Amino acid sequence: MAARKTTAKPNVSPEELTQYYRDMLLIRRFEEKAGQLYGMGLIGGFCHLYIGQEAVVVGLEAAAEEGDKRITSYRDHGHMLACGMDPNGVMAELTGREGGYSKGKGGSMHMFSREKHFYGGHGIVGAQVPLGAGLAFADKYKGNGRVTFTYFGDGAANQGQVYETFNMAALWELPVVFVIENNQYAMGTAMKRSTSTPDIYHRGNAFGIPGEMVDGMDVLAVKAAGEKAVKHCRAGKGPYILEIKTYRYRGHSMSDPAKYRTREEVSKMREERDPIDHVREMLVQGGHASEEDLKAIDKEIKAVVNASAEFARESPEPALDELWTDIYAEAAD
Amino acid sequence: MPTEILMPALSPTMEEGTLAKWLVKEGDTVTAGDVIAEIETDKATMEFEAVDEGVMGKILVTEGTQNVAVNTPIAVLVEEGEEVPDLARDQALAAQPAEPAAQPAAAAPEPAAPAKVEAARPEPDWPDGTKTKKQTVREALRDAMAEEMRRDGDVFLMGEEVAEYQGAYKISQGLLDEFGSKRVIDTPITEHGFTGIGVGAAFGGLRPIVEFMTFNFAMQAMDQIINSAAKTLYMSGGQMGCPIVFRGPSGAAARVGAQHSQDYAAWYAHIPGLKVAMPYSASDAKGLLKSAIRDPNPVIFLENEILYGRSFDVPMLEDFTVPLGKARIWREGSDVTIVSFGIGMTYALEAAEKLAEEGIEAEVIDLRCLRPIDTATVIASVQKTNRCVTVEEGWPVASIGNYISATLMQQAFDWLDAPVINVTGKDVPMPYAANLERHALVTTPEVIEAAKQVCYR
């Protein structure tokens, strides 16, 4: 991976940088809290934490405009918080409560917000890729100039439907940014054991889709790459691929002991490449924030996360009637 | 010796066709392999080659003649210098070519193509006095799509060969011309991918019609249909509706083997979140498809290749729709209820006519939709007849008939005078051999036999 950059790029103001810090920290603290609640039995089933990958969604959200869409897999809490969904609603969905985004009927892997243009939250590896291209298809059909960020992992990159989608997205010049969040492990299988070539973004070449590799531990590098990709899509030039190299600190899900990698590998990444520490340094070294300022932000975030946990505990379980609702939509007319 | 040239079968389900054009005239010398005519099938215009050599002695069917039955002599080939024989018999045939029921003796009785039975129609879906016109199921489906596309700019059609080829089965004929390539979209052969794109477009606010060339190929896309289209509304707590229609032929065509001959009614009917329609008649095909396109939910629309070319009365109404989830009583009767849907109705109605000759009056119900399924109409009928036979082309295990039987046992037990019999396709992959295929499918005699059995006759 490229050496860490230590200075803010000129197009980022101290205020923006502070905002990225705040957004990434919210995801980190939220996920830590979710891990705690899981341990307490308040969250059930599968729970895939985003810790370590925060710069990816925060950097790309910084490149998005109002009305742009996003869709991802089951490791989705970070995406929801980054696009402005309410932490209370997300946490209450994790606990399966009425106040959750899906009224408790979706869970960790299945949350949505039409208001924030977040289209899920999909549990089948790779299935969100054609869905994301379909959202882009709808935008192109309507001619509204919107772009869809379609996130998937290095594991999903081996699904056949991804390449079926690349073909059609290129053929029909769909405004979609394919974001490959390469955290280097498809569940427990290291990329070199699952993937025939080291650079996944090269696979777009076969379809005439431009792509690039991005340092996913550097929020500014992600933002810059995202802006380039979005500009390409909005200009009507079709899809763009960003392979964003990142790292998840936790296991694949809460039940994964992560025996397939060494403790040293994880701690080296945390110590040397942590995306939040990186921004923190930039803020302090650039004289944009004092230690006190940052502490205040930490405290503020902690309060938001604690409140979401409180809300998620207090929110009642869905009424039993909810079992039978939302199976079919009623005709509007 | 003169050789008769017969009207060829140029597709697995072709029973008749149009002799579009002769490319030779009487007196011309032809050699084997020469293209001598253009013949329009239900799917395409095909070139027809001579298999023998000789001189065109007599053209028996003039160009432009429609509904020429397969195996009808269309010309006579003679040897050089040979007299053209007396062709009175053949000319008589050529003069009335539009009688598909009058199959030439050479053709074996075909269970997939029984005589049309359209006599009884006690519950039409249109008011008395409405004018009707004869229309094929194929035309009715196209009209339904065209009308809905005119009505709503968000409706579009995507699938393999739907645009420039005009539809593999000609269902989308003319739509590209009227609506253009933005709304009638040829996809690559990539069911998993384009189904996902269709579902995503529906989440994004459009109303896609996704055509599967046949539903056999939709198995590649099963995950997107069930996990993405059917379940997302529920998983999103009601936020993420998916108004989409998946349509195409399902079930056996003719002689296309196991991978291309499968009835998917029971498969899709199993899934909460989907609606499933399976029309028999042209009016239902039209009215149900229009309702399906307007429905805010994913609808599986199962058509049948053999029914595409059948004609029925279709009401000439500006906006004719049939609600999803309501059965139609085709024939009233008091002795036994026969419940079917899709092509199964062909056997059910034919059996009912034959049973009537033996004094058994069958009530024939077309379910039309399998989810929601109108069990109320079936129960009401069985409360009158006290006996029930179900008819479907699909396999017997976990079939629609099983569900009807269980429902009757639970809700009409006291009215039943005999166990319900499920007449189904045989529990085997579809064989290719003509005789084996005939036995694998439902037959009218089996329906008659089952009806007699529940009547203890």
mmCIF file with all atom_site columns, N, CA and C in Angstrom, chain A residues 101-103 105-106 110 112-114 119 124 127 130-131 134-135 137-138 141-142 161 164 167-168 172 323 325-330, chain B residues 153 156 182-183 185 190 192-194 196-197 199-201 203-204 206 223-224 233-240 273-274 296-297 371:
data_model
loop_
_atom_site.group_PDB
_atom_site.id
_atom_site.type_symbol
_atom_site.label_atom_id
_atom_site.label_alt_id
_atom_site.label_comp_id
_atom_site.label_asym_id
_atom_site.label_entity_id
_atom_site.label_seq_id
_atom_site.pdbx_PDB_ins_code
_atom_site.Cartn_x
_atom_site.Cartn_y
_atom_site.Cartn_z
_atom_site.occupancy
_atom_site.B_iso_or_equiv
_atom_site.pdbx_formal_charge
_atom_site.auth_seq_id
_atom_site.auth_comp_id
_atom_site.auth_asym_id
_atom_site.auth_atom_id
_atom_site.pdbx_PDB_model_num
ATOM 1   N N  . TYR A 1 101 ? -35.081 0.441   11.700  1.00 0.00 ? 101 TYR A N  1
ATOM 2   C CA . TYR A 1 101 ? -35.402 0.904   10.350  1.00 0.00 ? 101 TYR A CA 1
ATOM 3   C C  . TYR A 1 101 ? -36.360 -0.030  9.615   1.00 0.00 ? 101 TYR A C  1
ATOM 4   N N  . SER A 1 102 ? -36.306 -1.314  9.928   1.00 0.00 ? 102 SER A N  1
ATOM 5   C CA . SER A 1 102 ? -37.220 -2.271  9.290   1.00 0.00 ? 102 SER A CA 1
ATOM 6   C C  . SER A 1 102 ? -38.249 -2.804  10.289  1.00 0.00 ? 102 SER A C  1
ATOM 7   N N  . LYS A 1 103 ? -38.503 -2.012  11.335  1.00 0.00 ? 103 LYS A N  1
ATOM 8   C CA . LYS A 1 103 ? -39.448 -2.393  12.389  1.00 0.00 ? 103 LYS A CA 1
ATOM 9   C C  . LYS A 1 103 ? -39.065 -3.714  13.057  1.00 0.00 ? 103 LYS A C  1
ATOM 10  N N  . LYS A 1 105 ? -37.849 -6.300  11.515  1.00 0.00 ? 105 LYS A N  1
ATOM 11  C CA . LYS A 1 105 ? -38.084 -7.461  10.660  1.00 0.00 ? 105 LYS A CA 1
ATOM 12  C C  . LYS A 1 105 ? -36.930 -7.760  9.708   1.00 0.00 ? 105 LYS A C  1
ATOM 13  N N  . GLY A 1 106 ? -35.922 -6.891  9.716   1.00 0.00 ? 106 GLY A N  1
ATOM 14  C CA . GLY A 1 106 ? -34.807 -7.095  8.795   1.00 0.00 ? 106 GLY A CA 1
ATOM 15  C C  . GLY A 1 106 ? -33.556 -7.585  9.495   1.00 0.00 ? 106 GLY A C  1
ATOM 16  N N  . HIS A 1 110 ? -30.326 -6.376  6.836   1.00 0.00 ? 110 HIS A N  1
ATOM 17  C CA . HIS A 1 110 ? -31.404 -5.913  5.959   1.00 0.00 ? 110 HIS A CA 1
ATOM 18  C C  . HIS A 1 110 ? -32.037 -4.640  6.491   1.00 0.00 ? 110 HIS A C  1
ATOM 19  N N  . PHE A 1 112 ? -32.875 -0.406  5.269   1.00 0.00 ? 112 PHE A N  1
ATOM 20  C CA . PHE A 1 112 ? -33.080 0.423   4.085   1.00 0.00 ? 112 PHE A CA 1
ATOM 21  C C  . PHE A 1 112 ? -33.553 1.806   4.527   1.00 0.00 ? 112 PHE A C  1
ATOM 22  N N  . SER A 1 113 ? -33.288 2.800   3.699   1.00 0.00 ? 113 SER A N  1
ATOM 23  C CA . SER A 1 113 ? -33.885 4.105   3.922   1.00 0.00 ? 113 SER A CA 1
ATOM 24  C C  . SER A 1 113 ? -34.081 4.799   2.589   1.00 0.00 ? 113 SER A C  1
ATOM 25  N N  . ARG A 1 114 ? -35.328 4.894   2.181   1.00 0.00 ? 114 ARG A N  1
ATOM 26  C CA . ARG A 1 114 ? -35.633 5.628   0.946   1.00 0.00 ? 114 ARG A CA 1
ATOM 27  C C  . ARG A 1 114 ? -35.213 7.087   1.096   1.00 0.00 ? 114 ARG A C  1
ATOM 28  N N  . TYR A 1 119 ? -30.238 1.628   -0.230  1.00 0.00 ? 119 TYR A N  1
ATOM 29  C CA . TYR A 1 119 ? -31.045 0.523   -0.760  1.00 0.00 ? 119 TYR A CA 1
ATOM 30  C C  . TYR A 1 119 ? -30.604 -0.838  -0.209  1.00 0.00 ? 119 TYR A C  1
ATOM 31  N N  . ILE A 1 124 ? -27.074 -11.935 0.434   1.00 0.00 ? 124 ILE A N  1
ATOM 32  C CA . ILE A 1 124 ? -26.522 -12.956 -0.461  1.00 0.00 ? 124 ILE A CA 1
ATOM 33  C C  . ILE A 1 124 ? -25.306 -12.346 -1.178  1.00 0.00 ? 124 ILE A C  1
ATOM 34  N N  . ALA A 1 127 ? -25.267 -10.378 -4.660  1.00 0.00 ? 127 ALA A N  1
ATOM 35  C CA . ALA A 1 127 ? -26.602 -10.094 -5.217  1.00 0.00 ? 127 ALA A CA 1
ATOM 36  C C  . ALA A 1 127 ? -26.859 -8.600  -5.359  1.00 0.00 ? 127 ALA A C  1
ATOM 37  N N  . PRO A 1 130 ? -25.910 -6.570  -9.293  1.00 0.00 ? 130 PRO A N  1
ATOM 38  C CA . PRO A 1 130 ? -26.893 -6.234  -10.326 1.00 0.00 ? 130 PRO A CA 1
ATOM 39  C C  . PRO A 1 130 ? -27.995 -5.316  -9.811  1.00 0.00 ? 130 PRO A C  1
ATOM 40  N N  . LEU A 1 131 ? -28.360 -5.432  -8.546  1.00 0.00 ? 131 LEU A N  1
ATOM 41  C CA . LEU A 1 131 ? -29.389 -4.536  -8.009  1.00 0.00 ? 131 LEU A CA 1
ATOM 42  C C  . LEU A 1 131 ? -28.911 -3.087  -8.095  1.00 0.00 ? 131 LEU A C  1
ATOM 43  N N  . GLY A 1 134 ? -29.130 -1.881  -11.443 1.00 0.00 ? 134 GLY A N  1
ATOM 44  C CA . GLY A 1 134 ? -30.537 -1.623  -11.749 1.00 0.00 ? 134 GLY A CA 1
ATOM 45  C C  . GLY A 1 134 ? -30.989 -0.264  -11.241 1.00 0.00 ? 134 GLY A C  1
ATOM 46  N N  . LEU A 1 135 ? -30.509 0.124   -10.061 1.00 0.00 ? 135 LEU A N  1
ATOM 47  C CA . LEU A 1 135 ? -30.822 1.468   -9.550  1.00 0.00 ? 135 LEU A CA 1
ATOM 48  C C  . LEU A 1 135 ? -30.262 2.518   -10.507 1.00 0.00 ? 135 LEU A C  1
ATOM 49  N N  . PHE A 1 137 ? -29.681 2.043   -13.623 1.00 0.00 ? 137 PHE A N  1
ATOM 50  C CA . PHE A 1 137 ? -30.501 1.944   -14.837 1.00 0.00 ? 137 PHE A CA 1
ATOM 51  C C  . PHE A 1 137 ? -31.728 2.856   -14.714 1.00 0.00 ? 137 PHE A C  1
ATOM 52  N N  . ALA A 1 138 ? -32.360 2.802   -13.542 1.00 0.00 ? 138 ALA A N  1
ATOM 53  C CA . ALA A 1 138 ? -33.554 3.630   -13.317 1.00 0.00 ? 138 ALA A CA 1
ATOM 54  C C  . ALA A 1 138 ? -33.197 5.115   -13.401 1.00 0.00 ? 138 ALA A C  1
ATOM 55  N N  . TYR A 1 141 ? -32.621 6.026   -16.982 1.00 0.00 ? 141 TYR A N  1
ATOM 56  C CA . TYR A 1 141 ? -33.930 6.036   -17.661 1.00 0.00 ? 141 TYR A CA 1
ATOM 57  C C  . TYR A 1 141 ? -34.646 7.358   -17.395 1.00 0.00 ? 141 TYR A C  1
ATOM 58  N N  . LYS A 1 142 ? -34.550 7.801   -16.130 1.00 0.00 ? 142 LYS A N  1
ATOM 59  C CA . LYS A 1 142 ? -35.213 9.060   -15.754 1.00 0.00 ? 142 LYS A CA 1
ATOM 60  C C  . LYS A 1 142 ? -34.381 10.273  -16.138 1.00 0.00 ? 142 LYS A C  1
ATOM 61  N N  . GLN A 1 161 ? -22.414 -13.230 -11.194 1.00 0.00 ? 161 GLN A N  1
ATOM 62  C CA . GLN A 1 161 ? -23.343 -12.138 -11.502 1.00 0.00 ? 161 GLN A CA 1
ATOM 63  C C  . GLN A 1 161 ? -22.659 -10.777 -11.508 1.00 0.00 ? 161 GLN A C  1
ATOM 64  N N  . GLU A 1 164 ? -21.601 -10.517 -15.113 1.00 0.00 ? 164 GLU A N  1
ATOM 65  C CA . GLU A 1 164 ? -22.786 -10.290 -15.946 1.00 0.00 ? 164 GLU A CA 1
ATOM 66  C C  . GLU A 1 164 ? -23.171 -8.813  -15.853 1.00 0.00 ? 164 GLU A C  1
ATOM 67  N N  . ASN A 1 167 ? -20.735 -6.379  -17.634 1.00 0.00 ? 167 ASN A N  1
ATOM 68  C CA . ASN A 1 167 ? -21.000 -6.377  -19.079 1.00 0.00 ? 167 ASN A CA 1
ATOM 69  C C  . ASN A 1 167 ? -22.156 -5.451  -19.433 1.00 0.00 ? 167 ASN A C  1
ATOM 70  N N  . MET A 1 168 ? -23.263 -5.608  -18.716 1.00 0.00 ? 168 MET A N  1
ATOM 71  C CA . MET A 1 168 ? -24.434 -4.784  -19.059 1.00 0.00 ? 168 MET A CA 1
ATOM 72  C C  . MET A 1 168 ? -24.244 -3.329  -18.661 1.00 0.00 ? 168 MET A C  1
ATOM 73  N N  . TRP A 1 172 ? -24.583 -0.557  -21.494 1.00 0.00 ? 172 TRP A N  1
ATOM 74  C CA . TRP A 1 172 ? -25.659 0.442   -21.405 1.00 0.00 ? 172 TRP A CA 1
ATOM 75  C C  . TRP A 1 172 ? -25.192 1.752   -20.757 1.00 0.00 ? 172 TRP A C  1
ATOM 76  N N  . LEU A 1 323 ? -46.023 -9.585  12.187  1.00 0.00 ? 323 LEU A N  1
ATOM 77  C CA . LEU A 1 323 ? -45.688 -10.820 11.474  1.00 0.00 ? 323 LEU A CA 1
ATOM 78  C C  . LEU A 1 323 ? -46.343 -10.847 10.099  1.00 0.00 ? 323 LEU A C  1
ATOM 79  N N  . THR A 1 325 ? -47.668 -8.200  8.275   1.00 0.00 ? 325 THR A N  1
ATOM 80  C CA . THR A 1 325 ? -47.702 -6.982  7.459   1.00 0.00 ? 325 THR A CA 1
ATOM 81  C C  . THR A 1 325 ? -46.477 -6.914  6.546   1.00 0.00 ? 325 THR A C  1
ATOM 82  N N  . ASP A 1 326 ? -46.562 -6.072  5.544   1.00 0.00 ? 326 ASP A N  1
ATOM 83  C CA . ASP A 1 326 ? -45.445 -5.779  4.623   1.00 0.00 ? 326 ASP A CA 1
ATOM 84  C C  . ASP A 1 326 ? -45.055 -6.969  3.742   1.00 0.00 ? 326 ASP A C  1
ATOM 85  N N  . ILE A 1 327 ? -45.946 -7.936  3.591   1.00 0.00 ? 327 ILE A N  1
ATOM 86  C CA . ILE A 1 327 ? -45.664 -9.040  2.662   1.00 0.00 ? 327 ILE A CA 1
ATOM 87  C C  . ILE A 1 327 ? -46.020 -8.597  1.240   1.00 0.00 ? 327 ILE A C  1
ATOM 88  N N  . TYR A 1 328 ? -47.143 -7.886  1.142   1.00 0.00 ? 328 TYR A N  1
ATOM 89  C CA . TYR A 1 328 ? -47.547 -7.312  -0.139  1.00 0.00 ? 328 TYR A CA 1
ATOM 90  C C  . TYR A 1 328 ? -47.819 -5.822  0.036   1.00 0.00 ? 328 TYR A C  1
ATOM 91  N N  . ALA A 1 329 ? -47.446 -5.065  -0.986  1.00 0.00 ? 329 ALA A N  1
ATOM 92  C CA . ALA A 1 329 ? -47.773 -3.643  -0.986  1.00 0.00 ? 329 ALA A CA 1
ATOM 93  C C  . ALA A 1 329 ? -49.194 -3.479  -1.508  1.00 0.00 ? 329 ALA A C  1
ATOM 94  N N  . GLU A 1 330 ? -49.898 -2.503  -0.973  1.00 0.00 ? 330 GLU A N  1
ATOM 95  C CA . GLU A 1 330 ? -51.247 -2.194  -1.449  1.00 0.00 ? 330 GLU A CA 1
ATOM 96  C C  . GLU A 1 330 ? -51.132 -1.294  -2.665  1.00 0.00 ? 330 GLU A C  1
ATOM 97  N N  . GLY B 2 153 ? -45.268 5.685   -18.502 1.00 0.00 ? 153 GLY B N  1
ATOM 98  C CA . GLY B 2 153 ? -43.916 5.807   -19.070 1.00 0.00 ? 153 GLY B CA 1
ATOM 99  C C  . GLY B 2 153 ? -42.847 5.073   -18.288 1.00 0.00 ? 153 GLY B C  1
ATOM 100 N N  . PHE B 2 156 ? -41.355 -0.662  -18.796 1.00 0.00 ? 156 PHE B N  1
ATOM 101 C CA . PHE B 2 156 ? -40.491 -1.025  -19.920 1.00 0.00 ? 156 PHE B CA 1
ATOM 102 C C  . PHE B 2 156 ? -40.325 -2.541  -19.959 1.00 0.00 ? 156 PHE B C  1
ATOM 103 N N  . LYS B 2 182 ? -35.249 2.556   -25.900 1.00 0.00 ? 182 LYS B N  1
ATOM 104 C CA . LYS B 2 182 ? -35.120 2.902   -24.484 1.00 0.00 ? 182 LYS B CA 1
ATOM 105 C C  . LYS B 2 182 ? -36.058 2.040   -23.627 1.00 0.00 ? 182 LYS B C  1
ATOM 106 N N  . ARG B 2 183 ? -37.199 1.660   -24.197 1.00 0.00 ? 183 ARG B N  1
ATOM 107 C CA . ARG B 2 183 ? -38.212 0.962   -23.400 1.00 0.00 ? 183 ARG B CA 1
ATOM 108 C C  . ARG B 2 183 ? -38.411 -0.497  -23.799 1.00 0.00 ? 183 ARG B C  1
ATOM 109 N N  . ILE B 2 185 ? -35.895 -3.483  -24.510 1.00 0.00 ? 185 ILE B N  1
ATOM 110 C CA . ILE B 2 185 ? -34.446 -3.617  -24.381 1.00 0.00 ? 185 ILE B CA 1
ATOM 111 C C  . ILE B 2 185 ? -34.001 -5.064  -24.546 1.00 0.00 ? 185 ILE B C  1
ATOM 112 N N  . THR B 2 190 ? -28.059 -13.629 -20.041 1.00 0.00 ? 190 THR B N  1
ATOM 113 C CA . THR B 2 190 ? -27.437 -13.490 -18.729 1.00 0.00 ? 190 THR B CA 1
ATOM 114 C C  . THR B 2 190 ? -28.535 -13.282 -17.679 1.00 0.00 ? 190 THR B C  1
ATOM 115 N N  . HIS B 2 192 ? -29.231 -14.279 -14.624 1.00 0.00 ? 192 HIS B N  1
ATOM 116 C CA . HIS B 2 192 ? -28.971 -13.875 -13.242 1.00 0.00 ? 192 HIS B CA 1
ATOM 117 C C  . HIS B 2 192 ? -28.755 -12.367 -13.173 1.00 0.00 ? 192 HIS B C  1
ATOM 118 N N  . GLY B 2 193 ? -27.919 -11.881 -14.093 1.00 0.00 ? 193 GLY B N  1
ATOM 119 C CA . GLY B 2 193 ? -27.587 -10.458 -14.095 1.00 0.00 ? 193 GLY B CA 1
ATOM 120 C C  . GLY B 2 193 ? -28.758 -9.568  -14.461 1.00 0.00 ? 193 GLY B C  1
ATOM 121 N N  . PHE B 2 194 ? -29.449 -9.868  -15.560 1.00 0.00 ? 194 PHE B N  1
ATOM 122 C CA . PHE B 2 194 ? -30.500 -8.918  -15.963 1.00 0.00 ? 194 PHE B CA 1
ATOM 123 C C  . PHE B 2 194 ? -31.721 -8.983  -15.057 1.00 0.00 ? 194 PHE B C  1
ATOM 124 N N  . GLY B 2 196 ? -31.446 -9.299  -11.791 1.00 0.00 ? 196 GLY B N  1
ATOM 125 C CA . GLY B 2 196 ? -31.037 -8.405  -10.708 1.00 0.00 ? 196 GLY B CA 1
ATOM 126 C C  . GLY B 2 196 ? -31.145 -6.941  -11.116 1.00 0.00 ? 196 GLY B C  1
ATOM 127 N N  . ILE B 2 197 ? -30.773 -6.638  -12.332 1.00 0.00 ? 197 ILE B N  1
ATOM 128 C CA . ILE B 2 197 ? -30.879 -5.250  -12.808 1.00 0.00 ? 197 ILE B CA 1
ATOM 129 C C  . ILE B 2 197 ? -32.346 -4.834  -12.875 1.00 0.00 ? 197 ILE B C  1
ATOM 130 N N  . VAL B 2 199 ? -34.791 -5.996  -10.989 1.00 0.00 ? 199 VAL B N  1
ATOM 131 C CA . VAL B 2 199 ? -35.266 -5.813  -9.610  1.00 0.00 ? 199 VAL B CA 1
ATOM 132 C C  . VAL B 2 199 ? -34.737 -4.483  -9.059  1.00 0.00 ? 199 VAL B C  1
ATOM 133 N N  . GLY B 2 200 ? -33.482 -4.187  -9.326  1.00 0.00 ? 200 GLY B N  1
ATOM 134 C CA . GLY B 2 200 ? -32.913 -2.917  -8.881  1.00 0.00 ? 200 GLY B CA 1
ATOM 135 C C  . GLY B 2 200 ? -33.646 -1.733  -9.502  1.00 0.00 ? 200 GLY B C  1
ATOM 136 N N  . ALA B 2 201 ? -33.997 -1.850  -10.783 1.00 0.00 ? 201 ALA B N  1
ATOM 137 C CA . ALA B 2 201 ? -34.729 -0.769  -11.455 1.00 0.00 ? 201 ALA B CA 1
ATOM 138 C C  . ALA B 2 201 ? -36.107 -0.584  -10.813 1.00 0.00 ? 201 ALA B C  1
ATOM 139 N N  . PHE B 2 203 ? -36.773 -1.225  -7.601  1.00 0.00 ? 203 PHE B N  1
ATOM 140 C CA . PHE B 2 203 ? -36.488 -0.515  -6.341  1.00 0.00 ? 203 PHE B CA 1
ATOM 141 C C  . PHE B 2 203 ? -36.273 0.972   -6.632  1.00 0.00 ? 203 PHE B C  1
ATOM 142 N N  . GLY B 2 204 ? -35.711 1.246   -7.789  1.00 0.00 ? 204 GLY B N  1
ATOM 143 C CA . GLY B 2 204 ? -35.407 2.630   -8.167  1.00 0.00 ? 204 GLY B CA 1
ATOM 144 C C  . GLY B 2 204 ? -36.590 3.382   -8.749  1.00 0.00 ? 204 GLY B C  1
ATOM 145 N N  . LEU B 2 206 ? -38.978 2.281   -11.243 1.00 0.00 ? 206 LEU B N  1
ATOM 146 C CA . LEU B 2 206 ? -39.553 1.918   -12.547 1.00 0.00 ? 206 LEU B CA 1
ATOM 147 C C  . LEU B 2 206 ? -40.448 0.689   -12.392 1.00 0.00 ? 206 LEU B C  1
ATOM 148 N N  . ASP B 2 223 ? -32.356 -16.710 -7.223  1.00 0.00 ? 223 ASP B N  1
ATOM 149 C CA . ASP B 2 223 ? -32.007 -15.951 -6.022  1.00 0.00 ? 223 ASP B CA 1
ATOM 150 C C  . ASP B 2 223 ? -32.524 -14.517 -6.108  1.00 0.00 ? 223 ASP B C  1
ATOM 151 N N  . GLN B 2 224 ? -32.367 -13.899 -7.267  1.00 0.00 ? 224 GLN B N  1
ATOM 152 C CA . GLN B 2 224 ? -32.834 -12.514 -7.395  1.00 0.00 ? 224 GLN B CA 1
ATOM 153 C C  . GLN B 2 224 ? -34.360 -12.444 -7.310  1.00 0.00 ? 224 GLN B C  1
ATOM 154 N N  . LEU B 2 233 ? -39.559 -6.164  0.527   1.00 0.00 ? 233 LEU B N  1
ATOM 155 C CA . LEU B 2 233 ? -40.589 -5.331  1.155   1.00 0.00 ? 233 LEU B CA 1
ATOM 156 C C  . LEU B 2 233 ? -40.709 -5.667  2.642   1.00 0.00 ? 233 LEU B C  1
ATOM 157 N N  . TYR B 2 234 ? -40.731 -6.933  2.927   1.00 0.00 ? 234 TYR B N  1
ATOM 158 C CA . TYR B 2 234 ? -40.859 -7.388  4.321   1.00 0.00 ? 234 TYR B CA 1
ATOM 159 C C  . TYR B 2 234 ? -39.617 -7.004  5.121   1.00 0.00 ? 234 TYR B C  1
ATOM 160 N N  . MET B 2 235 ? -38.461 -7.289  4.536   1.00 0.00 ? 235 MET B N  1
ATOM 161 C CA . MET B 2 235 ? -37.202 -7.034  5.255   1.00 0.00 ? 235 MET B CA 1
ATOM 162 C C  . MET B 2 235 ? -36.968 -5.556  5.496   1.00 0.00 ? 235 MET B C  1
ATOM 163 N N  . SER B 2 236 ? -37.642 -4.720  4.714   1.00 0.00 ? 236 SER B N  1
ATOM 164 C CA . SER B 2 236 ? -37.439 -3.276  4.875   1.00 0.00 ? 236 SER B CA 1
ATOM 165 C C  . SER B 2 236 ? -38.561 -2.656  5.696   1.00 0.00 ? 236 SER B C  1
ATOM 166 N N  . GLY B 2 237 ? -39.378 -3.488  6.313   1.00 0.00 ? 237 GLY B N  1
ATOM 167 C CA . GLY B 2 237 ? -40.488 -2.961  7.104   1.00 0.00 ? 237 GLY B CA 1
ATOM 168 C C  . GLY B 2 237 ? -41.466 -2.164  6.261   1.00 0.00 ? 237 GLY B C  1
ATOM 169 N N  . GLY B 2 238 ? -41.597 -2.569  4.974   1.00 0.00 ? 238 GLY B N  1
ATOM 170 C CA . GLY B 2 238 ? -42.600 -1.941  4.121   1.00 0.00 ? 238 GLY B CA 1
ATOM 171 C C  . GLY B 2 238 ? -42.095 -0.796  3.261   1.00 0.00 ? 238 GLY B C  1
ATOM 172 N N  . GLN B 2 239 ? -40.779 -0.494  3.329   1.00 0.00 ? 239 GLN B N  1
ATOM 173 C CA . GLN B 2 239 ? -40.279 0.666   2.578   1.00 0.00 ? 239 GLN B CA 1
ATOM 174 C C  . GLN B 2 239 ? -40.010 0.367   1.107   1.00 0.00 ? 239 GLN B C  1
ATOM 175 N N  . MET B 2 240 ? -39.540 -0.859  0.827   1.00 0.00 ? 240 MET B N  1
ATOM 176 C CA . MET B 2 240 ? -38.887 -1.095  -0.452  1.00 0.00 ? 240 MET B CA 1
ATOM 177 C C  . MET B 2 240 ? -39.718 -2.015  -1.334  1.00 0.00 ? 240 MET B C  1
ATOM 178 N N  . GLY B 2 273 ? -44.780 -13.124 -0.801  1.00 0.00 ? 273 GLY B N  1
ATOM 179 C CA . GLY B 2 273 ? -44.175 -11.925 -1.385  1.00 0.00 ? 273 GLY B CA 1
ATOM 180 C C  . GLY B 2 273 ? -44.309 -11.913 -2.892  1.00 0.00 ? 273 GLY B C  1
ATOM 181 N N  . LEU B 2 274 ? -44.478 -13.083 -3.492  1.00 0.00 ? 274 LEU B N  1
ATOM 182 C CA . LEU B 2 274 ? -44.741 -13.143 -4.934  1.00 0.00 ? 274 LEU B CA 1
ATOM 183 C C  . LEU B 2 274 ? -46.238 -13.264 -5.167  1.00 0.00 ? 274 LEU B C  1
ATOM 184 N N  . PRO B 2 296 ? -48.311 -3.361  -7.390  1.00 0.00 ? 296 PRO B N  1
ATOM 185 C CA . PRO B 2 296 ? -47.078 -2.861  -6.778  1.00 0.00 ? 296 PRO B CA 1
ATOM 186 C C  . PRO B 2 296 ? -46.145 -3.952  -6.259  1.00 0.00 ? 296 PRO B C  1
ATOM 187 N N  . ASN B 2 297 ? -46.428 -5.194  -6.576  1.00 0.00 ? 297 ASN B N  1
ATOM 188 C CA . ASN B 2 297 ? -45.635 -6.321  -6.071  1.00 0.00 ? 297 ASN B CA 1
ATOM 189 C C  . ASN B 2 297 ? -45.016 -7.108  -7.224  1.00 0.00 ? 297 ASN B C  1
ATOM 190 N N  . ARG B 2 371 ? -51.280 -17.584 -6.534  1.00 0.00 ? 371 ARG B N  1
ATOM 191 C CA . ARG B 2 371 ? -50.993 -16.824 -5.328  1.00 0.00 ? 371 ARG B CA 1
ATOM 192 C C  . ARG B 2 371 ? -51.329 -15.386 -5.631  1.00 0.00 ? 371 ARG B C  1
#
